[in-house]
Amino acid sequence: MDIVVTPLDIADAAAVERAYEIEAAARAAAQPDVPPLPRQRFLAGVRRPWPGDDDRHALGYLDGVAVGYLAVSLPQRENLENAGLTLAVHPEHRRQGVGRALYEYATRLARQEGRKRIIGEVANMSPESAPTTPGDAFAAAMGAKPALADIRRRLDLTALDEPELDRLFAASQARAGGYSIVRWRGATPEEYAEDVAYLDSRLVSDAPIGDLTWEAARPEVGRLREMEQAHHERGQRWYNSGARHDATGRLVAWTGIGMNAGCDWHAFQQITLVEPAHRGHRLGTLIKVDNLRHIREYEPALRCVDTYNAAVNDYMISINEALGFRAVAGLNSWQATL
């Protein structure tokens, strides 16, 4: 067998399409209950990385046929010693050495760029523990260490307990005197942009990250606008709810749910953050319930919402489970020191 790894020419439409097919097939095999990888999201990401990143892409060929895809993300603002890794081998062509060849290519590239760590994720369909899937076994064989276990939970909107949601909302509202709920779709209103940028930057410090070595992003409105534009280009639409502190006018809590173009039945619950000085008022529950109502007003076909939480994030898990989220799958982050 002849294995060759070559840089992906993003101007080669056929090669980029093959990269998409490989990545989509690998994702479908790992978590078949989620919608297919949106083509618009993948193609836009290949052509323009997330703001602040420099991405390098490659294809792995087995006897002249592209069967593996690699993306190495090189942060340019923070985390300058880290490299993010996406490595996929088509399920029909695994265990033939293509994955190892792609990983060796990635490690050479990361070292050349002065990176000291490689971080990647492996999805699975076991919500109870951190199993050894073929992807996990591969990561361990490459010398990586498990750094963070996440659990994916799903909210079935067709079986939603509406009276219980009403009760949770009312109980939270009773504790949230002095705060008002605000909503928006898409880009953040200018009056809240600085506050949202700040809340977004707190994710790494507020949510458990296990043994991952990762620096928080600096809170910058310009960065927020770049990310919003990137989401738009990838065909993602966001629904947001926040809590405004009436005395100061500042937005002190924020949650968002994102949907991908071409799929009207599925969404991901994204970020939920409450500024530390304003905790204890049930603002997290308040805005999450409100945002479910918000998105359902505009997305009548929506049937389920997924969300990821670190397995040790008991506080956020308790809120999600009170809303009706139930564990269905997992995601393991692996970190290798070069």
mmCIF file of C-alpha atoms in Angstrom:
data_model
loop_
_atom_site.group_PDB
_atom_site.id
_atom_site.type_symbol
_atom_site.label_atom_id
_atom_site.label_comp_id
_atom_site.label_asym_id
_atom_site.label_seq_id
_atom_site.Cartn_x
_atom_site.Cartn_y
_atom_site.Cartn_z
ATOM 1 C CA MET A 1 0.000 0.000 0.000
ATOM 2 C CA ASP A 2 1.255 3.448 -0.933
ATOM 3 C CA ILE A 3 0.371 6.225 1.549
ATOM 4 C CA VAL A 4 1.023 9.866 0.659
ATOM 5 C CA VAL A 5 0.046 13.047 2.517
ATOM 6 C CA THR A 6 -0.124 16.291 0.551
ATOM 7 C CA PRO A 7 -1.306 19.836 1.385
ATOM 8 C CA LEU A 8 -4.890 20.514 0.367
ATOM 9 C CA ASP A 9 -5.198 23.063 -2.436
ATOM 10 C CA ILE A 10 -8.268 25.044 -1.392
ATOM 11 C CA ALA A 11 -8.612 26.290 -4.979
ATOM 12 C CA ASP A 12 -9.152 22.676 -6.107
ATOM 13 C CA ALA A 13 -12.920 22.279 -5.778
ATOM 14 C CA ALA A 14 -12.824 18.500 -6.278
ATOM 15 C CA ALA A 15 -10.172 18.018 -3.598
ATOM 16 C CA VAL A 16 -12.051 20.223 -1.124
ATOM 17 C CA GLU A 17 -15.254 18.304 -1.830
ATOM 18 C CA ARG A 18 -13.443 15.033 -1.150
ATOM 19 C CA ALA A 19 -12.146 16.461 2.138
ATOM 20 C CA TYR A 20 -15.734 17.310 3.049
ATOM 21 C CA GLU A 21 -16.930 13.800 2.188
ATOM 22 C CA ILE A 22 -14.253 12.226 4.407
ATOM 23 C CA GLU A 23 -14.940 14.503 7.368
ATOM 24 C CA ALA A 24 -18.711 14.095 7.017
ATOM 25 C CA ALA A 25 -18.445 10.293 6.864
ATOM 26 C CA ALA A 26 -16.186 10.190 9.923
ATOM 27 C CA ARG A 27 -18.554 12.384 11.937
ATOM 28 C CA ALA A 28 -21.578 10.337 10.929
ATOM 29 C CA ALA A 29 -19.832 7.154 12.067
ATOM 30 C CA ALA A 30 -18.883 8.663 15.436
ATOM 31 C CA GLN A 31 -22.262 10.210 16.305
ATOM 32 C CA PRO A 32 -24.960 9.060 13.868
ATOM 33 C CA ASP A 33 -27.796 10.742 15.779
ATOM 34 C CA VAL A 34 -26.740 14.291 14.872
ATOM 35 C CA PRO A 35 -27.437 15.942 11.490
ATOM 36 C CA PRO A 36 -24.848 15.566 8.709
ATOM 37 C CA LEU A 37 -21.964 18.024 8.672
ATOM 38 C CA PRO A 38 -23.295 21.044 6.723
ATOM 39 C CA ARG A 39 -21.419 21.520 3.472
ATOM 40 C CA GLN A 40 -21.613 25.326 3.730
ATOM 41 C CA ARG A 41 -20.092 25.246 7.199
ATOM 42 C CA PHE A 42 -17.202 23.029 6.116
ATOM 43 C CA LEU A 43 -16.430 24.857 2.876
ATOM 44 C CA ALA A 44 -16.527 28.289 4.519
ATOM 45 C CA GLY A 45 -14.246 27.036 7.281
ATOM 46 C CA VAL A 46 -11.689 25.682 4.830
ATOM 47 C CA ARG A 47 -11.619 28.922 2.867
ATOM 48 C CA ARG A 48 -11.486 31.191 5.914
ATOM 49 C CA PRO A 49 -10.438 29.963 9.373
ATOM 50 C CA TRP A 50 -12.020 31.100 12.598
ATOM 51 C CA PRO A 51 -10.806 34.614 13.435
ATOM 52 C CA GLY A 52 -7.374 34.572 15.005
ATOM 53 C CA ASP A 53 -6.407 31.163 13.596
ATOM 54 C CA ASP A 54 -4.124 30.055 10.788
ATOM 55 C CA ASP A 55 -5.313 26.706 9.447
ATOM 56 C CA ARG A 56 -3.371 24.190 7.377
ATOM 57 C CA HIS A 57 -5.173 21.386 5.548
ATOM 58 C CA ALA A 58 -3.983 18.134 4.004
ATOM 59 C CA LEU A 59 -5.310 14.987 2.359
ATOM 60 C CA GLY A 60 -4.054 11.463 2.962
ATOM 61 C CA TYR A 61 -3.981 9.219 -0.109
ATOM 62 C CA LEU A 62 -4.061 5.420 -0.085
ATOM 63 C CA ASP A 63 -2.958 3.961 -3.414
ATOM 64 C CA GLY A 64 -3.829 7.241 -5.106
ATOM 65 C CA VAL A 65 -7.270 7.670 -3.525
ATOM 66 C CA ALA A 66 -7.917 10.408 -0.940
ATOM 67 C CA VAL A 67 -9.243 8.665 2.178
ATOM 68 C CA GLY A 68 -7.978 10.903 5.004
ATOM 69 C CA TYR A 69 -8.370 14.561 5.901
ATOM 70 C CA LEU A 70 -6.327 16.718 8.266
ATOM 71 C CA ALA A 71 -6.734 20.259 9.582
ATOM 72 C CA VAL A 72 -4.149 21.827 11.891
ATOM 73 C CA SER A 73 -5.282 25.050 13.552
ATOM 74 C CA LEU A 74 -2.552 27.439 14.705
ATOM 75 C CA PRO A 75 -3.839 30.173 17.062
ATOM 76 C CA GLN A 76 -2.246 33.547 16.356
ATOM 77 C CA ARG A 77 -3.438 35.702 19.288
ATOM 78 C CA GLU A 78 -3.333 33.512 22.378
ATOM 79 C CA ASN A 79 -2.309 29.870 22.848
ATOM 80 C CA LEU A 80 0.752 30.344 20.696
ATOM 81 C CA GLU A 81 2.240 27.068 21.954
ATOM 82 C CA ASN A 82 -0.853 25.046 20.965
ATOM 83 C CA ALA A 83 -2.091 23.458 17.763
ATOM 84 C CA GLY A 84 -5.651 22.221 17.264
ATOM 85 C CA LEU A 85 -6.107 18.971 15.373
ATOM 86 C CA THR A 86 -8.919 17.596 13.224
ATOM 87 C CA LEU A 87 -8.022 14.181 11.788
ATOM 88 C CA ALA A 88 -10.479 12.002 9.919
ATOM 89 C CA VAL A 89 -10.083 8.773 7.962
ATOM 90 C CA HIS A 90 -13.009 7.502 5.952
ATOM 91 C CA PRO A 91 -14.591 4.603 7.886
ATOM 92 C CA GLU A 92 -14.125 2.247 4.922
ATOM 93 C CA HIS A 93 -10.345 2.780 4.890
ATOM 94 C CA ARG A 94 -9.276 2.703 8.533
ATOM 95 C CA ARG A 95 -6.535 0.616 10.153
ATOM 96 C CA GLN A 96 -4.289 0.844 7.106
ATOM 97 C CA GLY A 97 -1.824 3.472 8.333
ATOM 98 C CA VAL A 98 -3.406 6.610 6.872
ATOM 99 C CA GLY A 99 -4.272 8.087 10.266
ATOM 100 C CA ARG A 100 -0.737 7.616 11.559
ATOM 101 C CA ALA A 101 0.703 9.230 8.433
ATOM 102 C CA LEU A 102 -1.592 12.222 8.855
ATOM 103 C CA TYR A 103 -0.692 12.546 12.533
ATOM 104 C CA GLU A 104 3.030 12.429 11.793
ATOM 105 C CA TYR A 105 2.501 15.142 9.176
ATOM 106 C CA ALA A 106 0.637 17.233 11.767
ATOM 107 C CA THR A 107 3.366 16.858 14.398
ATOM 108 C CA ARG A 108 6.072 17.913 11.939
ATOM 109 C CA LEU A 109 4.040 20.963 10.980
ATOM 110 C CA ALA A 110 3.309 21.876 14.613
ATOM 111 C CA ARG A 111 6.986 21.635 15.564
ATOM 112 C CA GLN A 112 7.996 23.751 12.589
ATOM 113 C CA GLU A 113 5.590 26.425 13.831
ATOM 114 C CA GLY A 114 7.041 26.327 17.353
ATOM 115 C CA ARG A 115 4.055 24.587 18.945
ATOM 116 C CA LYS A 116 4.501 22.441 22.049
ATOM 117 C CA ARG A 117 1.105 20.768 22.257
ATOM 118 C CA ILE A 118 -1.505 19.233 19.967
ATOM 119 C CA ILE A 119 -5.145 19.131 21.099
ATOM 120 C CA GLY A 120 -7.914 17.150 19.444
ATOM 121 C CA GLU A 121 -11.362 15.693 20.147
ATOM 122 C CA VAL A 122 -12.873 12.218 19.781
ATOM 123 C CA ALA A 123 -16.656 11.789 19.813
ATOM 124 C CA ASN A 124 -18.456 8.682 21.031
ATOM 125 C CA MET A 125 -21.946 7.369 21.730
ATOM 126 C CA SER A 126 -21.453 6.446 25.395
ATOM 127 C CA PRO A 127 -22.813 9.013 27.879
ATOM 128 C CA GLU A 128 -21.946 7.028 30.991
ATOM 129 C CA SER A 129 -18.150 6.993 30.884
ATOM 130 C CA ALA A 130 -15.097 7.784 28.790
ATOM 131 C CA PRO A 131 -14.889 4.686 26.559
ATOM 132 C CA THR A 132 -12.022 3.616 24.379
ATOM 133 C CA THR A 133 -13.443 4.064 20.887
ATOM 134 C CA PRO A 134 -11.160 3.429 17.906
ATOM 135 C CA GLY A 135 -10.468 7.170 17.885
ATOM 136 C CA ASP A 136 -9.561 7.176 21.573
ATOM 137 C CA ALA A 137 -7.316 4.154 21.080
ATOM 138 C CA PHE A 138 -5.606 5.907 18.184
ATOM 139 C CA ALA A 139 -5.023 9.062 20.245
ATOM 140 C CA ALA A 140 -3.498 7.019 23.049
ATOM 141 C CA ALA A 141 -1.298 5.123 20.578
ATOM 142 C CA MET A 142 0.005 8.454 19.286
ATOM 143 C CA GLY A 143 1.079 9.365 22.826
ATOM 144 C CA ALA A 144 -1.752 11.776 23.684
ATOM 145 C CA LYS A 145 -3.308 11.914 27.150
ATOM 146 C CA PRO A 146 -7.012 12.267 28.002
ATOM 147 C CA ALA A 147 -7.507 15.869 29.153
ATOM 148 C CA LEU A 148 -11.255 16.521 29.385
ATOM 149 C CA ALA A 149 -14.425 14.401 29.169
ATOM 150 C CA ASP A 150 -17.617 16.075 27.953
ATOM 151 C CA ILE A 151 -21.127 14.634 27.912
ATOM 152 C CA ARG A 152 -23.682 15.508 25.239
ATOM 153 C CA ARG A 153 -27.233 15.895 26.472
ATOM 154 C CA ARG A 154 -30.344 16.204 24.343
ATOM 155 C CA LEU A 155 -33.622 18.006 24.981
ATOM 156 C CA ASP A 156 -36.548 16.399 23.149
ATOM 157 C CA LEU A 157 -38.890 19.282 22.393
ATOM 158 C CA THR A 158 -41.667 16.925 21.335
ATOM 159 C CA ALA A 159 -41.855 15.649 24.928
ATOM 160 C CA LEU A 160 -41.162 18.916 26.712
ATOM 161 C CA ASP A 161 -42.697 19.323 30.156
ATOM 162 C CA GLU A 162 -44.240 22.736 29.596
ATOM 163 C CA PRO A 163 -45.732 23.118 33.103
ATOM 164 C CA GLU A 164 -42.347 22.347 34.633
ATOM 165 C CA LEU A 165 -40.671 24.942 32.402
ATOM 166 C CA ASP A 166 -43.279 27.478 33.481
ATOM 167 C CA ARG A 167 -42.586 26.619 37.110
ATOM 168 C CA LEU A 168 -38.814 26.953 36.676
ATOM 169 C CA PHE A 169 -39.221 30.270 34.912
ATOM 170 C CA ALA A 170 -41.530 31.673 37.577
ATOM 171 C CA ALA A 171 -39.283 30.483 40.420
ATOM 172 C CA SER A 172 -36.226 32.003 38.727
ATOM 173 C CA GLN A 173 -38.030 35.251 37.986
ATOM 174 C CA ALA A 174 -38.949 35.560 41.663
ATOM 175 C CA ARG A 175 -35.230 35.504 42.526
ATOM 176 C CA ALA A 176 -34.248 37.894 39.736
ATOM 177 C CA GLY A 177 -35.620 41.196 40.943
ATOM 178 C CA GLY A 178 -33.711 44.110 39.443
ATOM 179 C CA TYR A 179 -32.948 42.288 36.192
ATOM 180 C CA SER A 180 -34.702 42.387 32.807
ATOM 181 C CA ILE A 181 -34.635 39.837 29.988
ATOM 182 C CA VAL A 182 -33.469 40.962 26.551
ATOM 183 C CA ARG A 183 -33.438 38.984 23.300
ATOM 184 C CA TRP A 184 -31.784 39.233 19.915
ATOM 185 C CA ARG A 185 -31.146 37.164 16.808
ATOM 186 C CA GLY A 186 -27.834 37.127 14.987
ATOM 187 C CA ALA A 187 -25.360 39.914 15.674
ATOM 188 C CA THR A 188 -25.263 41.388 19.172
ATOM 189 C CA PRO A 189 -26.862 44.832 19.527
ATOM 190 C CA GLU A 190 -24.203 47.496 19.863
ATOM 191 C CA GLU A 191 -25.369 48.461 23.358
ATOM 192 C CA TYR A 192 -24.502 44.968 24.639
ATOM 193 C CA ALA A 193 -21.456 44.175 22.495
ATOM 194 C CA GLU A 194 -18.857 45.038 25.126
ATOM 195 C CA ASP A 195 -20.639 42.989 27.774
ATOM 196 C CA VAL A 196 -21.088 39.963 25.495
ATOM 197 C CA ALA A 197 -17.411 40.103 24.500
ATOM 198 C CA TYR A 198 -16.500 40.072 28.193
ATOM 199 C CA LEU A 199 -18.853 37.197 29.035
ATOM 200 C CA ASP A 200 -17.607 35.183 26.066
ATOM 201 C CA SER A 201 -14.001 35.623 27.221
ATOM 202 C CA ARG A 202 -14.876 34.106 30.605
ATOM 203 C CA LEU A 203 -15.751 30.677 29.211
ATOM 204 C CA VAL A 204 -12.292 29.178 29.765
ATOM 205 C CA SER A 205 -12.040 30.496 33.323
ATOM 206 C CA ASP A 206 -15.642 29.681 34.346
ATOM 207 C CA ALA A 207 -16.227 26.290 32.723
ATOM 208 C CA PRO A 208 -14.079 23.261 33.667
ATOM 209 C CA ILE A 209 -11.335 22.517 31.130
ATOM 210 C CA GLY A 210 -9.740 19.556 32.894
ATOM 211 C CA ASP A 211 -6.064 19.094 32.080
ATOM 212 C CA LEU A 212 -6.195 21.127 28.874
ATOM 213 C CA THR A 213 -3.576 23.846 28.581
ATOM 214 C CA TRP A 214 -5.575 26.708 27.111
ATOM 215 C CA GLU A 215 -5.554 30.481 27.576
ATOM 216 C CA ALA A 216 -8.689 32.603 27.622
ATOM 217 C CA ALA A 217 -9.298 35.033 24.771
ATOM 218 C CA ARG A 218 -9.058 38.732 25.469
ATOM 219 C CA PRO A 219 -12.473 40.467 25.604
ATOM 220 C CA GLU A 220 -12.624 42.567 22.441
ATOM 221 C CA VAL A 221 -15.669 43.821 20.558
ATOM 222 C CA GLY A 222 -13.738 43.560 17.302
ATOM 223 C CA ARG A 223 -13.122 39.869 17.922
ATOM 224 C CA LEU A 224 -16.819 39.364 18.740
ATOM 225 C CA ARG A 225 -17.820 40.955 15.421
ATOM 226 C CA GLU A 226 -15.336 38.780 13.544
ATOM 227 C CA MET A 227 -16.775 35.656 15.125
ATOM 228 C CA GLU A 228 -20.336 36.713 14.353
ATOM 229 C CA GLN A 229 -19.385 37.243 10.714
ATOM 230 C CA ALA A 230 -17.705 33.831 10.620
ATOM 231 C CA HIS A 231 -20.848 32.172 11.992
ATOM 232 C CA HIS A 232 -22.890 33.964 9.319
ATOM 233 C CA GLU A 233 -20.576 32.792 6.528
ATOM 234 C CA ARG A 234 -20.848 29.223 7.800
ATOM 235 C CA GLY A 235 -24.642 29.390 7.584
ATOM 236 C CA GLN A 236 -25.212 29.451 11.330
ATOM 237 C CA ARG A 237 -27.971 31.478 12.908
ATOM 238 C CA TRP A 238 -28.045 32.258 16.613
ATOM 239 C CA TYR A 239 -30.871 33.015 19.011
ATOM 240 C CA ASN A 240 -29.845 34.813 22.187
ATOM 241 C CA SER A 241 -31.311 35.793 25.538
ATOM 242 C CA GLY A 242 -29.620 37.821 28.237
ATOM 243 C CA ALA A 243 -30.210 39.376 31.648
ATOM 244 C CA ARG A 244 -29.708 43.132 31.961
ATOM 245 C CA HIS A 245 -28.927 44.599 35.372
ATOM 246 C CA ASP A 246 -31.466 47.402 35.621
ATOM 247 C CA ALA A 247 -29.386 49.593 37.955
ATOM 248 C CA THR A 248 -26.392 49.745 35.625
ATOM 249 C CA GLY A 249 -27.834 48.805 32.230
ATOM 250 C CA ARG A 250 -25.113 46.163 31.824
ATOM 251 C CA LEU A 251 -25.788 42.756 30.343
ATOM 252 C CA VAL A 252 -24.594 40.368 33.072
ATOM 253 C CA ALA A 253 -25.823 36.988 31.764
ATOM 254 C CA TRP A 254 -26.029 35.566 28.247
ATOM 255 C CA THR A 255 -27.029 32.343 26.542
ATOM 256 C CA GLY A 256 -27.187 31.390 22.859
ATOM 257 C CA ILE A 257 -28.627 28.573 20.752
ATOM 258 C CA GLY A 258 -27.238 27.989 17.258
ATOM 259 C CA MET A 259 -28.726 26.311 14.188
ATOM 260 C CA ASN A 260 -27.119 25.326 10.910
ATOM 261 C CA ALA A 261 -28.465 26.191 7.487
ATOM 262 C CA GLY A 262 -30.361 23.377 5.828
ATOM 263 C CA CYS A 263 -31.449 21.708 9.056
ATOM 264 C CA ASP A 264 -34.624 22.938 10.717
ATOM 265 C CA TRP A 265 -35.089 20.171 13.312
ATOM 266 C CA HIS A 266 -31.860 20.335 15.314
ATOM 267 C CA ALA A 267 -29.975 23.001 17.281
ATOM 268 C CA PHE A 268 -27.052 23.247 19.684
ATOM 269 C CA GLN A 269 -27.300 25.017 23.015
ATOM 270 C CA GLN A 270 -24.099 27.024 22.998
ATOM 271 C CA ILE A 271 -22.659 29.306 25.624
ATOM 272 C CA THR A 272 -24.348 30.172 28.936
ATOM 273 C CA LEU A 273 -22.511 32.530 31.294
ATOM 274 C CA VAL A 274 -23.375 34.668 34.303
ATOM 275 C CA GLU A 275 -21.002 37.371 35.512
ATOM 276 C CA PRO A 276 -19.694 36.219 38.934
ATOM 277 C CA ALA A 277 -20.901 39.303 40.831
ATOM 278 C CA HIS A 278 -24.472 38.565 39.714
ATOM 279 C CA ARG A 279 -24.724 34.874 40.530
ATOM 280 C CA GLY A 280 -27.232 33.557 43.035
ATOM 281 C CA HIS A 281 -30.272 35.075 41.299
ATOM 282 C CA ARG A 282 -31.091 32.071 39.083
ATOM 283 C CA LEU A 283 -30.238 34.111 36.006
ATOM 284 C CA GLY A 284 -28.807 31.065 34.212
ATOM 285 C CA THR A 285 -32.067 29.140 34.437
ATOM 286 C CA LEU A 286 -34.105 32.237 33.674
ATOM 287 C CA ILE A 287 -32.386 33.052 30.390
ATOM 288 C CA LYS A 288 -32.108 29.435 29.244
ATOM 289 C CA VAL A 289 -35.861 28.894 29.617
ATOM 290 C CA ASP A 290 -36.523 32.224 27.921
ATOM 291 C CA ASN A 291 -34.227 31.399 25.019
ATOM 292 C CA LEU A 292 -35.999 28.074 24.434
ATOM 293 C CA ARG A 293 -39.221 30.038 24.109
ATOM 294 C CA HIS A 294 -37.424 32.549 21.898
ATOM 295 C CA ILE A 295 -36.123 30.056 19.343
ATOM 296 C CA ARG A 296 -39.375 28.101 19.206
ATOM 297 C CA GLU A 297 -41.227 31.239 18.150
ATOM 298 C CA TYR A 298 -39.097 31.407 14.992
ATOM 299 C CA GLU A 299 -38.262 27.722 14.407
ATOM 300 C CA PRO A 300 -41.538 25.745 14.577
ATOM 301 C CA ALA A 301 -39.931 22.598 13.077
ATOM 302 C CA LEU A 302 -37.273 22.406 15.793
ATOM 303 C CA ARG A 303 -37.488 19.017 17.551
ATOM 304 C CA CYS A 304 -34.339 18.681 19.635
ATOM 305 C CA VAL A 305 -31.520 20.703 21.162
ATOM 306 C CA ASP A 306 -28.123 19.207 22.050
ATOM 307 C CA THR A 307 -25.550 20.613 24.429
ATOM 308 C CA TYR A 308 -22.114 19.633 25.728
ATOM 309 C CA ASN A 309 -20.949 20.019 29.323
ATOM 310 C CA ALA A 310 -17.795 18.876 31.040
ATOM 311 C CA ALA A 311 -18.655 15.693 32.928
ATOM 312 C CA VAL A 312 -17.627 17.425 36.177
ATOM 313 C CA ASN A 313 -19.656 20.608 35.585
ATOM 314 C CA ASP A 314 -22.324 19.671 38.114
ATOM 315 C CA TYR A 315 -23.864 23.140 38.331
ATOM 316 C CA MET A 316 -24.649 23.578 34.637
ATOM 317 C CA ILE A 317 -25.628 19.935 34.307
ATOM 318 C CA SER A 318 -28.186 20.378 37.106
ATOM 319 C CA ILE A 319 -29.761 23.311 35.250
ATOM 320 C CA ASN A 320 -29.873 21.441 31.949
ATOM 321 C CA GLU A 321 -31.353 18.313 33.482
ATOM 322 C CA ALA A 322 -34.010 20.383 35.262
ATOM 323 C CA LEU A 323 -35.004 21.668 31.808
ATOM 324 C CA GLY A 324 -35.255 18.091 30.522
ATOM 325 C CA PHE A 325 -31.869 17.453 28.890
ATOM 326 C CA ARG A 326 -30.769 13.809 29.070
ATOM 327 C CA ALA A 327 -27.329 12.298 28.431
ATOM 328 C CA VAL A 328 -26.930 10.593 25.046
ATOM 329 C CA ALA A 329 -23.247 10.680 24.038
ATOM 330 C CA GLY A 330 -19.745 11.854 24.890
ATOM 331 C CA LEU A 331 -16.714 13.744 23.634
ATOM 332 C CA ASN A 332 -13.134 13.277 24.838
ATOM 333 C CA SER A 333 -10.429 15.909 24.435
ATOM 334 C CA TRP A 334 -6.888 14.600 24.088
ATOM 335 C CA GLN A 335 -3.639 16.553 24.505
ATOM 336 C CA ALA A 336 -0.193 15.507 23.269
ATOM 337 C CA THR A 337 3.054 17.165 24.310
ATOM 338 C CA LEU A 338 5.558 17.419 21.479
#
